[in-house]
């Protein structure tokens, strides 16, 4: 059975892991969210989130965005190539409700998968 959990192995944890993705990434972006991705040597994708306080002022709003992105990643992880992904969020994300945000993130996962799978 396929496990849809989000353990530590699926997360970018150290500054070095984040910096690797920032070196020369493939991008998939919209006005509100940008995904940066670099291939990794593992068998699975990994996710890192950056929701800047400058763009999303309130902690509960930042947490909502992160929760929705993590949930979407958890459900779509088996459709993604083995890449390290950093999600950058801009201020316009607050105008989206949960359903719009979820659909936008899933569209960006598909776009990113096409970039790596050809």
CSV table of C-alpha atoms in Angstrom, one decimal:
chain,number,residue,atom,x,y,z
A,1,UNK,CA,0.0,0.0,0.0
A,2,UNK,CA,1.2,3.5,-0.8
A,3,UNK,CA,2.0,5.7,2.2
A,4,UNK,CA,0.9,9.3,2.0
A,5,UNK,CA,2.7,10.6,5.0
A,6,UNK,CA,5.2,13.5,5.2
A,7,UNK,CA,8.2,12.3,7.2
A,8,UNK,CA,11.5,14.0,7.7
A,9,UNK,CA,13.0,12.3,4.6
A,10,UNK,CA,10.6,14.3,2.4
A,11,UNK,CA,11.7,17.7,3.9
A,12,UNK,CA,14.5,20.1,3.1
A,13,UNK,CA,16.0,20.7,6.6
A,14,UNK,CA,19.3,22.4,6.4
A,15,UNK,CA,20.4,25.8,4.9
A,16,UNK,CA,22.8,23.8,2.6
A,17,UNK,CA,19.8,21.9,1.2
A,18,UNK,CA,17.9,25.1,0.5
A,19,UNK,CA,21.0,26.8,-1.0
A,20,UNK,CA,21.5,23.9,-3.4
A,21,UNK,CA,18.0,24.5,-4.8
A,22,UNK,CA,18.7,28.3,-5.1
A,23,UNK,CA,21.9,27.7,-7.3
A,24,UNK,CA,20.4,27.1,-10.7
A,25,UNK,CA,16.8,25.9,-10.4
A,26,UNK,CA,14.0,25.0,-12.8
A,27,UNK,CA,11.0,27.2,-12.1
A,28,UNK,CA,7.3,26.8,-12.2
A,29,UNK,CA,5.5,30.0,-11.1
A,30,UNK,CA,2.3,32.0,-10.9
A,31,UNK,CA,1.7,35.5,-9.6
A,32,UNK,CA,1.4,34.3,-6.0
A,33,UNK,CA,3.7,31.2,-5.8
A,34,UNK,CA,7.0,30.2,-7.3
A,35,UNK,CA,8.4,26.6,-7.2
A,36,UNK,CA,12.1,26.2,-7.6
A,37,UNK,CA,13.4,22.7,-8.2
A,38,UNK,CA,16.7,20.9,-8.6
A,39,UNK,CA,17.2,17.2,-9.2
A,40,UNK,CA,18.4,15.1,-6.2
A,41,UNK,CA,20.1,11.8,-5.9
A,42,UNK,CA,17.3,10.2,-3.9
A,43,UNK,CA,14.3,8.2,-5.0
A,44,UNK,CA,11.8,10.7,-3.9
A,45,UNK,CA,11.0,14.5,-4.0
A,46,UNK,CA,11.7,16.7,-1.0
A,47,UNK,CA,9.9,19.9,0.0
A,48,UNK,CA,11.1,23.2,1.6
A,49,UNK,CA,8.8,26.1,2.3
A,50,UNK,CA,9.5,29.8,2.7
A,51,UNK,CA,6.6,32.1,3.5
A,52,UNK,CA,8.2,35.5,4.2
A,53,UNK,CA,6.7,37.6,7.0
A,54,UNK,CA,7.3,40.6,4.6
A,55,UNK,CA,4.7,39.1,2.2
A,56,UNK,CA,2.3,37.4,4.6
A,57,UNK,CA,2.2,39.4,7.9
A,58,UNK,CA,0.1,37.2,10.2
A,59,UNK,CA,1.4,33.9,11.5
A,60,UNK,CA,-2.0,32.2,11.1
A,61,UNK,CA,-2.1,33.2,7.4
A,62,UNK,CA,1.5,31.9,6.9
A,63,UNK,CA,0.5,28.7,8.6
A,64,UNK,CA,-2.6,28.3,6.5
A,65,UNK,CA,-0.5,28.6,3.3
A,66,UNK,CA,2.1,26.2,4.5
A,67,UNK,CA,-0.5,23.7,5.6
A,68,UNK,CA,-2.2,23.7,2.3
A,69,UNK,CA,1.1,23.4,0.3
A,70,UNK,CA,2.3,20.5,2.6
A,71,UNK,CA,-1.0,18.7,2.2
A,72,UNK,CA,-0.9,19.1,-1.6
A,73,UNK,CA,2.7,17.8,-1.7
A,74,UNK,CA,1.8,14.9,0.5
A,75,UNK,CA,-1.0,13.8,-1.8
A,76,UNK,CA,1.0,14.4,-5.0
A,77,UNK,CA,4.5,13.2,-4.0
A,78,UNK,CA,4.2,10.0,-6.1
A,79,UNK,CA,3.5,12.0,-9.2
A,80,UNK,CA,6.6,14.2,-8.8
A,81,UNK,CA,10.1,13.4,-10.1
A,82,UNK,CA,13.0,13.0,-7.6
A,83,UNK,CA,13.7,16.7,-7.1
A,84,UNK,CA,14.3,19.1,-4.2
A,85,UNK,CA,11.6,21.8,-4.3
A,86,UNK,CA,11.5,25.1,-2.5
A,87,UNK,CA,8.1,26.9,-2.5
A,88,UNK,CA,8.3,30.8,-2.4
A,89,UNK,CA,5.2,32.6,-1.5
A,90,UNK,CA,4.3,36.2,-2.4
A,91,UNK,CA,1.8,38.6,-0.9
A,92,UNK,CA,-1.0,38.0,-3.4
A,93,UNK,CA,-1.6,34.5,-2.0
A,94,UNK,CA,-3.8,36.0,0.7
A,95,UNK,CA,-6.5,36.9,-1.9
A,96,UNK,CA,-6.9,33.1,-2.6
A,97,UNK,CA,-9.2,31.0,-0.6
A,98,UNK,CA,-8.1,27.5,0.4
A,99,UNK,CA,-9.6,25.7,-2.7
A,100,UNK,CA,-8.1,28.2,-5.1
A,101,UNK,CA,-4.7,27.9,-3.4
A,102,UNK,CA,-4.9,24.1,-3.5
A,103,UNK,CA,-5.8,24.1,-7.2
A,104,UNK,CA,-3.0,26.6,-8.0
A,105,UNK,CA,-0.4,24.5,-6.2
A,106,UNK,CA,-1.5,21.3,-7.9
A,107,UNK,CA,-1.2,23.0,-11.3
A,108,UNK,CA,2.3,24.1,-10.4
A,109,UNK,CA,3.2,20.5,-9.4
A,110,UNK,CA,2.1,19.3,-12.8
A,111,UNK,CA,4.0,22.0,-14.6
A,112,UNK,CA,7.2,21.1,-12.6
A,113,UNK,CA,6.7,17.4,-13.4
A,114,UNK,CA,6.5,18.2,-17.1
A,115,UNK,CA,9.7,20.2,-16.9
A,116,UNK,CA,11.6,17.2,-15.5
A,117,UNK,CA,9.9,14.4,-17.3
A,118,UNK,CA,10.0,16.0,-20.7
